[in-house]
mmCIF file of C-alpha atoms and ligand atoms in Angstrom:
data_model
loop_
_atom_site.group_PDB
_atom_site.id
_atom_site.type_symbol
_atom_site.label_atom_id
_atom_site.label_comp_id
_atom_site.label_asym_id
_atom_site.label_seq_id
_atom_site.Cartn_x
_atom_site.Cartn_y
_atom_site.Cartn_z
ATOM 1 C CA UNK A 1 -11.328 17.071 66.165
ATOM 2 C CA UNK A 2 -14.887 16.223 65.971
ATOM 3 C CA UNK A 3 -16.865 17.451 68.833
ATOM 4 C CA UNK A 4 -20.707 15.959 69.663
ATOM 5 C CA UNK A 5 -21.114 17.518 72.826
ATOM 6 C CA UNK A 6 -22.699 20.804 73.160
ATOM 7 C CA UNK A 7 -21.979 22.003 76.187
ATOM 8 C CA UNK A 8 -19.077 24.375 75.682
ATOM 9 C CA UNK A 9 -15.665 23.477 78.093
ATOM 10 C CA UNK A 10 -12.194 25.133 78.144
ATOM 11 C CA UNK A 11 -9.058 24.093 79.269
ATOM 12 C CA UNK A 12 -8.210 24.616 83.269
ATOM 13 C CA UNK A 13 -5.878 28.047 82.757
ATOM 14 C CA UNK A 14 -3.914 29.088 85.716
ATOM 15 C CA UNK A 15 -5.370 31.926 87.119
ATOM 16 C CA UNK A 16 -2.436 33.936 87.827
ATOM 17 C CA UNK A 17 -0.592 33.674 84.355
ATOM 18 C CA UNK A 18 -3.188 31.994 82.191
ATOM 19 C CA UNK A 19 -0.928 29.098 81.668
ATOM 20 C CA UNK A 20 -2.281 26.084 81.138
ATOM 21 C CA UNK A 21 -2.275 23.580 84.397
ATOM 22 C CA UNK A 22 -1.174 19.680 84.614
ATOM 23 C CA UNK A 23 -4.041 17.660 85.779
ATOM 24 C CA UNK A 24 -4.466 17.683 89.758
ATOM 25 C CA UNK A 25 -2.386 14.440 91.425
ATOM 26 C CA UNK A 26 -2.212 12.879 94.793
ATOM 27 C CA UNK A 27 0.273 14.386 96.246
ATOM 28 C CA UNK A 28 3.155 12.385 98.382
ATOM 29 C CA UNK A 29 5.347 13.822 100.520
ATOM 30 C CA UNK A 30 5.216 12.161 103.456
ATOM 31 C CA UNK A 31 2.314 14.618 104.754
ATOM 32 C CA UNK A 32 -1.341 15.173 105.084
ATOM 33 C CA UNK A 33 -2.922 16.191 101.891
ATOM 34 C CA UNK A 34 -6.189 15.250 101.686
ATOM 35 C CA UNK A 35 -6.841 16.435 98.058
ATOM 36 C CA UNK A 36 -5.596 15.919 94.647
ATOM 37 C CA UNK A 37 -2.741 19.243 93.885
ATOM 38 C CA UNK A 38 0.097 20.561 91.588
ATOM 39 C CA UNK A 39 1.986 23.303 90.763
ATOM 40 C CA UNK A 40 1.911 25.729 87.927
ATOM 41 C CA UNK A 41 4.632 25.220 85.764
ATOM 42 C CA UNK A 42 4.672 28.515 84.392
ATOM 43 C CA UNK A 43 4.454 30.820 87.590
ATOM 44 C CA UNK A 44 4.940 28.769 90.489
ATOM 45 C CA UNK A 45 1.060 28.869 92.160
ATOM 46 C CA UNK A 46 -0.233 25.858 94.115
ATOM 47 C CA UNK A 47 -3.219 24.723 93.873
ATOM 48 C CA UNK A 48 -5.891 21.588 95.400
ATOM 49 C CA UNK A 49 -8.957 20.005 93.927
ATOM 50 C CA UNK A 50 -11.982 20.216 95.620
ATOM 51 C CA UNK A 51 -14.339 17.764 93.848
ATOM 52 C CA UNK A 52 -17.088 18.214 95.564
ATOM 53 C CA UNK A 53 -17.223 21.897 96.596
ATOM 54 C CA UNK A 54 -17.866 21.387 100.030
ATOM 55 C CA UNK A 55 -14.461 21.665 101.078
ATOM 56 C CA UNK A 56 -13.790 25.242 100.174
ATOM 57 C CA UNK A 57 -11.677 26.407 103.009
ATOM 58 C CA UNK A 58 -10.076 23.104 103.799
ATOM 59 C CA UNK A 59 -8.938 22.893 100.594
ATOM 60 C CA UNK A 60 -7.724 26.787 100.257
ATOM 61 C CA UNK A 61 -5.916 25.745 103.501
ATOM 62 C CA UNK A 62 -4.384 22.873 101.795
ATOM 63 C CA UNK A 63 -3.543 24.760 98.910
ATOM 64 C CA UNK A 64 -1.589 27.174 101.090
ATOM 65 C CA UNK A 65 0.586 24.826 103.099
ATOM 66 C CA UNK A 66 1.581 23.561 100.030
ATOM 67 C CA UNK A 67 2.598 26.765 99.180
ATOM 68 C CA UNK A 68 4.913 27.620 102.384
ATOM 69 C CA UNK A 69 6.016 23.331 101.181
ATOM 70 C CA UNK A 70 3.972 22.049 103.927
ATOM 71 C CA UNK A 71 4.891 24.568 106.464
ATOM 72 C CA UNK A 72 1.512 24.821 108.644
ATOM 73 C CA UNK A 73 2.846 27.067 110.848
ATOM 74 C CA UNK A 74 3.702 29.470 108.265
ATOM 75 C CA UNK A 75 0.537 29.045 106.126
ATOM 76 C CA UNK A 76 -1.654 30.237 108.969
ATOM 77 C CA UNK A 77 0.571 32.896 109.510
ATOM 78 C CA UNK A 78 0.490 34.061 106.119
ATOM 79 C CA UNK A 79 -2.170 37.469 105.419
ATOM 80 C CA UNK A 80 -4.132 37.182 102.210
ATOM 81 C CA UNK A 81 -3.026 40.098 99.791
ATOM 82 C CA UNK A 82 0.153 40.613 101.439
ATOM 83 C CA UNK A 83 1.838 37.180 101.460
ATOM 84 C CA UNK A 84 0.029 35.499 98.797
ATOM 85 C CA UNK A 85 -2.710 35.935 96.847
ATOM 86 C CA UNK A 86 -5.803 33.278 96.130
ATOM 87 C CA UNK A 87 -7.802 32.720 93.119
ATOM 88 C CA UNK A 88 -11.012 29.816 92.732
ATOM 89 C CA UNK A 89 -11.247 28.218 89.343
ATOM 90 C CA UNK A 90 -14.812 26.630 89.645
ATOM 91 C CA UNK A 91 -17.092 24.957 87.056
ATOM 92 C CA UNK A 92 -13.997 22.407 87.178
ATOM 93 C CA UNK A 93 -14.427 18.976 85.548
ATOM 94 C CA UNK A 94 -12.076 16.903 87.112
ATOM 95 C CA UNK A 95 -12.931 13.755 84.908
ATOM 96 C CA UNK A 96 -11.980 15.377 81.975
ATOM 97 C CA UNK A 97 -9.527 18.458 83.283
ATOM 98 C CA UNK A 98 -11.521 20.833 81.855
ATOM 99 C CA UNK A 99 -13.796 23.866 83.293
ATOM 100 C CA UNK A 100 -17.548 23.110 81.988
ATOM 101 C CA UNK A 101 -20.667 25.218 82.701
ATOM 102 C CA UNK A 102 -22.838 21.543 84.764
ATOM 103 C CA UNK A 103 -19.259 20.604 86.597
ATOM 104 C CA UNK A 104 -19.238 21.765 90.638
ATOM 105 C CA UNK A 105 -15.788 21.356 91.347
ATOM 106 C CA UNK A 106 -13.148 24.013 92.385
ATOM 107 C CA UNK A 107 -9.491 24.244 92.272
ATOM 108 C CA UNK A 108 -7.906 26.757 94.851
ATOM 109 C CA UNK A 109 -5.158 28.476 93.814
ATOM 110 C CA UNK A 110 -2.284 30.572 96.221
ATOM 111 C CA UNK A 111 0.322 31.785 95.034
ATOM 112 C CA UNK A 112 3.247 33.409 97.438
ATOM 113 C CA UNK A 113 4.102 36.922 96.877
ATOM 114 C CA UNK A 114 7.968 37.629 96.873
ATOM 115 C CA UNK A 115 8.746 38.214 100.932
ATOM 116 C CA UNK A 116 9.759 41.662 101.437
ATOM 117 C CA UNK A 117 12.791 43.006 103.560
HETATM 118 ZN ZN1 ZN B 201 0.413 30.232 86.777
#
């Protein structure tokens, strides 16, 4: 495909599994999400959209109650490393759904670890 722009982009990978990501969505579930999210398809991480990246830890937060399937409670209970771990795509384009060196947007990532006995 013929491509005139020369600023170089890649695809939005996953960055747990490297698996490519759908394109973040309003999500509706009958709670508060205030930003765009979706799931990996491949390994299971959450993630949110922060277009703006001023959001940063509102939208990590967001990303991890959709995680525990919009369990506050249990999101702010859960410890970083030990119950899930996070990941930041930035450069993120959401326009386009691609990562590009001039975009400022961020997609949090969380994905649960297995809960031990
Ligand atoms: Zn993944």
């Amino acid at each position: 495909m013929l491509n005139l722009t020369r600023e170089r982009s890649q695809p939005a990978l996953c960055p747990f599994c490297r698996g490519p990501v759908p394109r973040p969505e309003p999500l509706r579930d009958g709670l508060w999400y205030e930003f765009d999210g979706g799931l990996c398809p491949t390994c299971g991480a959450h993630y949110a959209h922060d277009p703006t990246a001023r959001n940063g830890g509102a939208t990590m937060l967001q990303a991890m109650v959709q995680a525990c399937g919009g369990d506050w409670d249990a999101a702010l209970e859960m410890a970083p490393g030990e119950d899930y771990d996070e990941a930041v795509l930035t450069h993120y384009d959401g326009q386009h759904h691609r990562l590009a060196e001039r975009a400022f947007g961020s997609l949090y990532f969380v994905r649960r670890k297995p809960s031990r006995g």
